PDB file of C-alpha atoms in Angstrom:
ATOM      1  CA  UNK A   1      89.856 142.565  40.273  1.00  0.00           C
ATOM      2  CA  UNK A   2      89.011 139.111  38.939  1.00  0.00           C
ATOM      3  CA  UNK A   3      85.503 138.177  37.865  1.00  0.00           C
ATOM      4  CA  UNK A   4      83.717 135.335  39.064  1.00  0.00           C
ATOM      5  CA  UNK A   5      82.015 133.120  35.727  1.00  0.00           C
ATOM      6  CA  UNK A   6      78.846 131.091  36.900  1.00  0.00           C
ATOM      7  CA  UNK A   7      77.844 128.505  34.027  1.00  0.00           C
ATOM      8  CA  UNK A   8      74.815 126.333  34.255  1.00  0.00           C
ATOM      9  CA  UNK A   9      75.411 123.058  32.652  1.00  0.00           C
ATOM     10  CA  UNK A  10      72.230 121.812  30.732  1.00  0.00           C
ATOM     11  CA  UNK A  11      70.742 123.329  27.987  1.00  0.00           C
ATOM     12  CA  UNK A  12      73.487 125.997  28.618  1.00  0.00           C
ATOM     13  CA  UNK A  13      76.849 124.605  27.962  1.00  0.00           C
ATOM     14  CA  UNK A  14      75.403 121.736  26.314  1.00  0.00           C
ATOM     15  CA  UNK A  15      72.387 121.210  23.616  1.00  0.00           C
ATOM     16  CA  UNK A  16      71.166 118.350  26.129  1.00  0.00           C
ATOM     17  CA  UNK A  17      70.173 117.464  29.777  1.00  0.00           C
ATOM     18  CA  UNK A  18      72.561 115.027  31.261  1.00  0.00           C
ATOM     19  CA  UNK A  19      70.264 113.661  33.790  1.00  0.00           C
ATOM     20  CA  UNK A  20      67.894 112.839  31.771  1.00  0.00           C
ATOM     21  CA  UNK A  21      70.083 111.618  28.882  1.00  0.00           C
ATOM     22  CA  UNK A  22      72.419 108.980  31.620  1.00  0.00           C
ATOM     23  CA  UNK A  23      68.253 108.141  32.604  1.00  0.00           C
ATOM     24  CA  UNK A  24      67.778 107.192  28.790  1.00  0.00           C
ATOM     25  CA  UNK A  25      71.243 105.579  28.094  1.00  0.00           C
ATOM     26  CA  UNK A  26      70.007 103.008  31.396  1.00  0.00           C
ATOM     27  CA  UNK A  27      66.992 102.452  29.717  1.00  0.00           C
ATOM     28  CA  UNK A  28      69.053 101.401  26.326  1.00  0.00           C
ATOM     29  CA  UNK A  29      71.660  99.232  27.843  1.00  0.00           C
ATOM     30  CA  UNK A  30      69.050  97.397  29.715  1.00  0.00           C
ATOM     31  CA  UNK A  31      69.947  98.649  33.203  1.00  0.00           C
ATOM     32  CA  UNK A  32      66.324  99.498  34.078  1.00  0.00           C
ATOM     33  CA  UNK A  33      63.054  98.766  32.747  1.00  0.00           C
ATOM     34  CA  UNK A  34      62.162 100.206  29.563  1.00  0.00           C
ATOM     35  CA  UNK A  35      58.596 101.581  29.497  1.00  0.00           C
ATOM     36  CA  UNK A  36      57.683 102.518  33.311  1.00  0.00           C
ATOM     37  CA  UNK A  37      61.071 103.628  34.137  1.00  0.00           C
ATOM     38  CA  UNK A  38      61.414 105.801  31.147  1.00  0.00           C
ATOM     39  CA  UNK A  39      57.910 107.285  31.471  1.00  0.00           C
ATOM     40  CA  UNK A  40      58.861 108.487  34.686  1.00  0.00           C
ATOM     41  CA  UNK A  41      62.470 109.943  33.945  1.00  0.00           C
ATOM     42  CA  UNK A  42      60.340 111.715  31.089  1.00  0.00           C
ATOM     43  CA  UNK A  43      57.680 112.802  33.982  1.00  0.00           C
ATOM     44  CA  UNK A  44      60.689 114.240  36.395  1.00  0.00           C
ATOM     45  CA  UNK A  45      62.366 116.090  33.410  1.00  0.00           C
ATOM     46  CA  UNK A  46      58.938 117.891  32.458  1.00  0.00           C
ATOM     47  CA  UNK A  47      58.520 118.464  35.982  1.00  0.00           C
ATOM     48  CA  UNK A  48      61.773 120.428  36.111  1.00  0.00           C
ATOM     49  CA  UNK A  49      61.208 122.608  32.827  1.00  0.00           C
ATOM     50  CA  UNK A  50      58.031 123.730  34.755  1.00  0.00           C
ATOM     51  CA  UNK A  51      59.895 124.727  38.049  1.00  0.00           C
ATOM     52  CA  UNK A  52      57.897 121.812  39.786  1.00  0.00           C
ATOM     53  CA  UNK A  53      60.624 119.150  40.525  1.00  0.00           C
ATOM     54  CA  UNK A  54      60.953 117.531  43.688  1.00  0.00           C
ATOM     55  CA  UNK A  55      64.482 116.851  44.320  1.00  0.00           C
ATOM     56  CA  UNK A  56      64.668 114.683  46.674  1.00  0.00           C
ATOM     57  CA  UNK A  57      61.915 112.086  44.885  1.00  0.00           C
ATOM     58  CA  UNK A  58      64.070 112.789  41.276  1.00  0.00           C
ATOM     59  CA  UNK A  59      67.332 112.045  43.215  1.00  0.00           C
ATOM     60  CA  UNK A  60      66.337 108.863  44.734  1.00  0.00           C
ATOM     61  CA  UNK A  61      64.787 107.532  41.542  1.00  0.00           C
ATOM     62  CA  UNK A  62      67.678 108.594  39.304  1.00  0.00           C
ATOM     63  CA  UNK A  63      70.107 107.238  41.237  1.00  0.00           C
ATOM     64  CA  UNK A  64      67.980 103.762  41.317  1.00  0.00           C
ATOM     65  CA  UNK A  65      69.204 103.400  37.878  1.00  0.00           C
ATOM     66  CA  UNK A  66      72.744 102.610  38.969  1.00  0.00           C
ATOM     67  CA  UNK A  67      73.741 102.794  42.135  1.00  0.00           C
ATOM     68  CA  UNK A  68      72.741  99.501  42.896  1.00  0.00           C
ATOM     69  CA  UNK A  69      75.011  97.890  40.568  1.00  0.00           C
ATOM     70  CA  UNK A  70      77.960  99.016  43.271  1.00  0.00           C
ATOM     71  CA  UNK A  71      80.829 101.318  42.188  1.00  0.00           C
ATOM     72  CA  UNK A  72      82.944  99.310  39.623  1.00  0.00           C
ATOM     73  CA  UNK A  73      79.853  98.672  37.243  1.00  0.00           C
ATOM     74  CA  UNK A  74      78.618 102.255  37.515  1.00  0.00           C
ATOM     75  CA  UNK A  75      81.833 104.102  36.438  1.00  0.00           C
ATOM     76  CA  UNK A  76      81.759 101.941  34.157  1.00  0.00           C
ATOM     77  CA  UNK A  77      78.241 102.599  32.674  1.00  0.00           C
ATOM     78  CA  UNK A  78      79.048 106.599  33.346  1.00  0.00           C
ATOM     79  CA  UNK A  79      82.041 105.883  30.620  1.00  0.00           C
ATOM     80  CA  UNK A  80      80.119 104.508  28.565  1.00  0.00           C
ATOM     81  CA  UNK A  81      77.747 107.144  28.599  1.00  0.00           C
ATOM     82  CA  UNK A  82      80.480 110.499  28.500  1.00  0.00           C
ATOM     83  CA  UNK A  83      82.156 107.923  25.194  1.00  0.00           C
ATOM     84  CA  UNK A  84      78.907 107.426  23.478  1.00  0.00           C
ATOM     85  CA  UNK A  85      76.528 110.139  23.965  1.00  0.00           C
ATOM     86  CA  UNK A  86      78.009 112.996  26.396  1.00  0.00           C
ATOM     87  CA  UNK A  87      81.769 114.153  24.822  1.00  0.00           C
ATOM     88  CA  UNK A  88      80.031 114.354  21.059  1.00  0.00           C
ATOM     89  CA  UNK A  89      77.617 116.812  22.364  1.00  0.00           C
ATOM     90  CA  UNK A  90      80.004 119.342  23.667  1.00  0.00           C
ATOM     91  CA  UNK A  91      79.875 121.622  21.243  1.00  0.00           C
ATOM     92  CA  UNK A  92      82.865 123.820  20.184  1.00  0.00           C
ATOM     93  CA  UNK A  93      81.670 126.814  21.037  1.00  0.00           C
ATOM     94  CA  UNK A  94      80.507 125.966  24.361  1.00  0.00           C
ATOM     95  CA  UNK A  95      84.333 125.579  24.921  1.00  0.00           C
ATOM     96  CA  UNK A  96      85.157 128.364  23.376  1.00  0.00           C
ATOM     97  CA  UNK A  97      82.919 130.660  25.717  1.00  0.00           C
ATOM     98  CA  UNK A  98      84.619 128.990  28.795  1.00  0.00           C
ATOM     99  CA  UNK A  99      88.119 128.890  27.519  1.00  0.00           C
ATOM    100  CA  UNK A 100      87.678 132.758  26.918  1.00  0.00           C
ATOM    101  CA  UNK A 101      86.717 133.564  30.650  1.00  0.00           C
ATOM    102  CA  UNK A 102      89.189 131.539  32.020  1.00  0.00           C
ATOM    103  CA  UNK A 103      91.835 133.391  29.918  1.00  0.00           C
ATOM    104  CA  UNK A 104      90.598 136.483  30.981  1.00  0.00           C
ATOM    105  CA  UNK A 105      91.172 135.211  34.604  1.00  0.00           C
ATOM    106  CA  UNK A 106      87.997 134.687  35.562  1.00  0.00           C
ATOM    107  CA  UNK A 107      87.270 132.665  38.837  1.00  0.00           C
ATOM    108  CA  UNK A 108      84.927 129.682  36.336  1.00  0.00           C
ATOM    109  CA  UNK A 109      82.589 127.428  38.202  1.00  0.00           C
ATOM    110  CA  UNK A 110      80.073 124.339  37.079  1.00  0.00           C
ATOM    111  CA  UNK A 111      77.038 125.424  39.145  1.00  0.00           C
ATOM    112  CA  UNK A 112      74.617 122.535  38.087  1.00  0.00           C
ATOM    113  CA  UNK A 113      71.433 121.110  40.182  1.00  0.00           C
ATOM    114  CA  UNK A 114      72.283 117.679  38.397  1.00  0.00           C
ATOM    115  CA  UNK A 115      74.340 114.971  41.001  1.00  0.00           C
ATOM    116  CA  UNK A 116      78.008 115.107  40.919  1.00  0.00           C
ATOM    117  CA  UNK A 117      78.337 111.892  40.294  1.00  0.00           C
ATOM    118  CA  UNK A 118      76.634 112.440  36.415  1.00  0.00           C
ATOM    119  CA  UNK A 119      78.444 116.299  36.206  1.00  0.00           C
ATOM    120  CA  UNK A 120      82.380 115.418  37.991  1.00  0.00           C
ATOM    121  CA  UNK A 121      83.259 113.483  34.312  1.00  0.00           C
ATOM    122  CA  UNK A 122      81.660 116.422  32.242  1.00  0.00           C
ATOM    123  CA  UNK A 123      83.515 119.066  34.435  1.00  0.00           C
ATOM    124  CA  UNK A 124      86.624 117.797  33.892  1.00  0.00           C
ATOM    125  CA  UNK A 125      86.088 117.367  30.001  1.00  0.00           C
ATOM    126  CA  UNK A 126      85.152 121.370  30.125  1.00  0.00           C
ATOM    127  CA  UNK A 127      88.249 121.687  31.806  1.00  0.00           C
ATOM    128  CA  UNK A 128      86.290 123.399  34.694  1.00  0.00           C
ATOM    129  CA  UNK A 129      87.955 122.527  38.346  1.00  0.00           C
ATOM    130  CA  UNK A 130      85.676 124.186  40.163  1.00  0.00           C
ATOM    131  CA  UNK A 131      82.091 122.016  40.189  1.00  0.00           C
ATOM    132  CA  UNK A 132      79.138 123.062  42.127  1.00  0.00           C
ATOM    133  CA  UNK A 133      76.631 120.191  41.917  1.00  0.00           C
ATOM    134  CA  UNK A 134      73.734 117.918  43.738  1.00  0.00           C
ATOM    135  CA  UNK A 135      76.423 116.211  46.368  1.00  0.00           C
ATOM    136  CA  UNK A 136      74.573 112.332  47.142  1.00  0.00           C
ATOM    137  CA  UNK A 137      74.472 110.966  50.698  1.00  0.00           C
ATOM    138  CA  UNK A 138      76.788 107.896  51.093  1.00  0.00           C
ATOM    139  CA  UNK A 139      75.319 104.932  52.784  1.00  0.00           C
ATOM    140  CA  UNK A 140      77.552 103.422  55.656  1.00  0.00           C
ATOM    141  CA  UNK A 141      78.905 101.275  52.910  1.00  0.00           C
ATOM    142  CA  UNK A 142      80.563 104.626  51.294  1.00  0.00           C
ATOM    143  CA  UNK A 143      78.632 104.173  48.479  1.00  0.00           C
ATOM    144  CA  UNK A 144      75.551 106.204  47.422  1.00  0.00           C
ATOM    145  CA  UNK A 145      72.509 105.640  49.524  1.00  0.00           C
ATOM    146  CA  UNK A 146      70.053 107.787  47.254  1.00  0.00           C
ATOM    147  CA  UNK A 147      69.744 110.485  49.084  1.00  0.00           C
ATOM    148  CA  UNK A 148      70.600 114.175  49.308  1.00  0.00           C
ATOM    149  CA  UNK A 149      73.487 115.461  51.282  1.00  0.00           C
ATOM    150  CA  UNK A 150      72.773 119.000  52.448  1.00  0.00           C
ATOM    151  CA  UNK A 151      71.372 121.711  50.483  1.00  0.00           C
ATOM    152  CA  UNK A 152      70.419 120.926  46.515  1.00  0.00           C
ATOM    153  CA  UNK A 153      71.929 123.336  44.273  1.00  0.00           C
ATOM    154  CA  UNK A 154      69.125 123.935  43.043  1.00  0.00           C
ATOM    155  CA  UNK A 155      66.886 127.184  42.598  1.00  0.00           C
ATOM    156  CA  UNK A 156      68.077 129.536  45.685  1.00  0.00           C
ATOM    157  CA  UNK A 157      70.029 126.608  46.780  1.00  0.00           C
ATOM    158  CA  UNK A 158      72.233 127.705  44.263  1.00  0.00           C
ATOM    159  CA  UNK A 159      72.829 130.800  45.714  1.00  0.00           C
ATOM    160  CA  UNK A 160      73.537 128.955  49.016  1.00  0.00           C
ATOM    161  CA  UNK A 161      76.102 126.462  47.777  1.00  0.00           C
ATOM    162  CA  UNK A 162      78.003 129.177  45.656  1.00  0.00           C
ATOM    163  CA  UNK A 163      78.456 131.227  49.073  1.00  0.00           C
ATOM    164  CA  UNK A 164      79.094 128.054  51.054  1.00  0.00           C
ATOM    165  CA  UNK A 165      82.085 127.258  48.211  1.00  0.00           C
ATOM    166  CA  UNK A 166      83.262 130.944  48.197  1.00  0.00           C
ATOM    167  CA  UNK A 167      83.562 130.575  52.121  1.00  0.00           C
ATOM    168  CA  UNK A 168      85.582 127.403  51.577  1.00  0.00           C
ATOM    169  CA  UNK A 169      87.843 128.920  49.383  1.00  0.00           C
ATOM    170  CA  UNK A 170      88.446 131.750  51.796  1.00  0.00           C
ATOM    171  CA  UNK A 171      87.257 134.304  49.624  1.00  0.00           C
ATOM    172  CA  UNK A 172      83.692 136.517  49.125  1.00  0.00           C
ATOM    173  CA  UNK A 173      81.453 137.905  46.941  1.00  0.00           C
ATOM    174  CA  UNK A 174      82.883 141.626  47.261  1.00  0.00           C
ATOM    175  CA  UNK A 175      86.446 140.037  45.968  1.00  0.00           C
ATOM    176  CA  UNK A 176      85.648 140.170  42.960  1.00  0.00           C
ATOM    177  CA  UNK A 177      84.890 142.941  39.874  1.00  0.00           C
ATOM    178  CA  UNK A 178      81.945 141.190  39.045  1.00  0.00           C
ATOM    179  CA  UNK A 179      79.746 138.134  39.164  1.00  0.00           C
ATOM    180  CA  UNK A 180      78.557 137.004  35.595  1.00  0.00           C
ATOM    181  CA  UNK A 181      75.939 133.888  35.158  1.00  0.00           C
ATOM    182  CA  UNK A 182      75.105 132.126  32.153  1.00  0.00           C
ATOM    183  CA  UNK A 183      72.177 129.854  32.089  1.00  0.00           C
ATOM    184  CA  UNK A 184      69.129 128.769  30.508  1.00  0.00           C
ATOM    185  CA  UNK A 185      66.249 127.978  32.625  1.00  0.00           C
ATOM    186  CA  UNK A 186      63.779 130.173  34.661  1.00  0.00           C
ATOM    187  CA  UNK A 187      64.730 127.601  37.378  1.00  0.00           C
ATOM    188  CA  UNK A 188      68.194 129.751  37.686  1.00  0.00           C
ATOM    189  CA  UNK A 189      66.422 133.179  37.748  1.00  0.00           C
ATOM    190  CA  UNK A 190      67.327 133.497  41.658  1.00  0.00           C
ATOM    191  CA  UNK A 191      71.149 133.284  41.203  1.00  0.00           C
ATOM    192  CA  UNK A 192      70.651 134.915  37.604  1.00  0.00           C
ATOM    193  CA  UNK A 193      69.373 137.887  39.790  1.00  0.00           C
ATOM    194  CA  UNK A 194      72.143 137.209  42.312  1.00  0.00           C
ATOM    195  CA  UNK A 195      74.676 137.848  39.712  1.00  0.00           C
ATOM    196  CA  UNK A 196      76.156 141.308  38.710  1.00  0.00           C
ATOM    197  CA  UNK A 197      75.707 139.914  34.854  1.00  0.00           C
ATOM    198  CA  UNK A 198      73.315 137.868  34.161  1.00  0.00           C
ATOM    199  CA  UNK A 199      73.551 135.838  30.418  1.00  0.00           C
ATOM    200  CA  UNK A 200      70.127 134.091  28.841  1.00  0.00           C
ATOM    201  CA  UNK A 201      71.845 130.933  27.288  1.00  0.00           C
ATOM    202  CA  UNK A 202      69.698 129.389  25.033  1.00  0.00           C
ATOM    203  CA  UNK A 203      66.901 130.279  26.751  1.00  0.00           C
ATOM    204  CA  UNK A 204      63.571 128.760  27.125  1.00  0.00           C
ATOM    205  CA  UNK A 205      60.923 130.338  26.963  1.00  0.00           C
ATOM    206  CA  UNK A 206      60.313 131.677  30.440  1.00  0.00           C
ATOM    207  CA  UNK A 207      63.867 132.660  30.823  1.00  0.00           C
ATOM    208  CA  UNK A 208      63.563 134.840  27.311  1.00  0.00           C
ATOM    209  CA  UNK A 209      60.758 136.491  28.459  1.00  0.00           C
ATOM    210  CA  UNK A 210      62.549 137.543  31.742  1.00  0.00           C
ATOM    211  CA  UNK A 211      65.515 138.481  29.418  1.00  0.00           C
ATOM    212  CA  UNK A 212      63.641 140.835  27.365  1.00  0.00           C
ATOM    213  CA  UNK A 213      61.912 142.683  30.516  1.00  0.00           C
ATOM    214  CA  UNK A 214      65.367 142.873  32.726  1.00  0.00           C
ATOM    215  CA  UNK A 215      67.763 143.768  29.580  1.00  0.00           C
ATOM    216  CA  UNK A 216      69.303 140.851  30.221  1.00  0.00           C
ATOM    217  CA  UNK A 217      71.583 140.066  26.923  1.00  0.00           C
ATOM    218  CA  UNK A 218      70.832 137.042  25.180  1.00  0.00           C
ATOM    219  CA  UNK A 219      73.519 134.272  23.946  1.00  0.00           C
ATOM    220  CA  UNK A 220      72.625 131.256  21.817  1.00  0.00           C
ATOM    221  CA  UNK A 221      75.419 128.892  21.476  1.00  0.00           C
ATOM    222  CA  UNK A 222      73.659 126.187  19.678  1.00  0.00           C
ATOM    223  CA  UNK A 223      71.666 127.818  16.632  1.00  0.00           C
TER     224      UNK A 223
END
């Protein structure tokens, strides 16, 4: 039976947090203001290292940044961004570790609580079809309103949206050998737990101490 590969994105497959960096790559080419609007994308990140985010408020102010500028200038600015900062921070090994479950046959999925439209570009430079991320509302424009558009896959949502994708590709949980999960952050210990394998990727330092009371083996890709 195939497995099923569950990688977290930030801090797991790569050294940074792609919210937050897209936030700080705004705040450098101008796109919001400098001091107030980078104090807070600081405030949201620390709020999600301590488990204390509230997604909807994070959403709606991250996607302030941009989504106003309509959809030619954003892409744009999102190119920019995987050019100059995202694509030289994808480590080798990162790709490595994915490359090798997908040759093994592995079912490989993105599972991410950052918005798809930051995670679709990095996805597809991982070479990972299957992405699992924050989907945004669209406005009756078509174009991103700044909301949330059902559950956040984030914390148990997680769990949620991976079932809810399993369903949509017709398959289940019991199809395959095992479920494995790489991440980093306490904030994933609910599908970590889910999982039949669960990997501490450079973890912090909640995560490492749940790692070291479950067994749970510890990988650090970026030392």
């Amino acid at each position: 039976m195939k497995n099923l590969t569950l990688f977290d994105l930030d801090g797991t497959l790569l050294p940074i947090d792609s919210d937050h960096a897209f936030g700080q790559f705004l705040v450098q080419q101008g796109w919001v203001e400098g001091a107030t609007w980078g104090a807070r994308n600081d405030q949201f990140y620390a709020d999600y290292c301590a488990g204390q985010l509230n997604q909807d408020a994070y959403v709606e102010f991250a996607t302030s940044g941009w989504r106003h500028r309509g959809r030619e200038a954003a892409e744009a600015m999102r190119e920019r961004f995987m050019a100059e900062c995202l694509r030289p921070s994808i480590q080798p090994q990162a790709l490595e570790l994915v490359r090798r479950h997908q040759a093994a046959g592995d079912w490989v999925a993105l599972v991410t609580a950052t918005n798809e439209f930051v995670t679709a570009p990095i996805a597809e430079a991982f070479g990972i079809e299957h992405l699992i991320a924050v989907r945004l509302a669209l406005g009756a424009d078509g174009w991103f309103s700044g909301g949330i558009e059902g559950v956040p896959s984030f914390r148990e949502g997680k769990i949620t949206r991976v079932e809810q994708w399993l369903a949509d590709q017709g398959a289940l949980r019991s199809d395959f050998g095992r479920v494995i999960c790489y991440s980093d952050s306490h904030n994933d210990l609910p599908l970590l737990q889910w999982a039949d394998e669960a990997v501490a990727t450079n973890p912090n330092q909640a995560l490492a101490l749940e790692a070291a009371a479950r067994g749970w083996p510890v990988l650090r890709l970026f030392e």
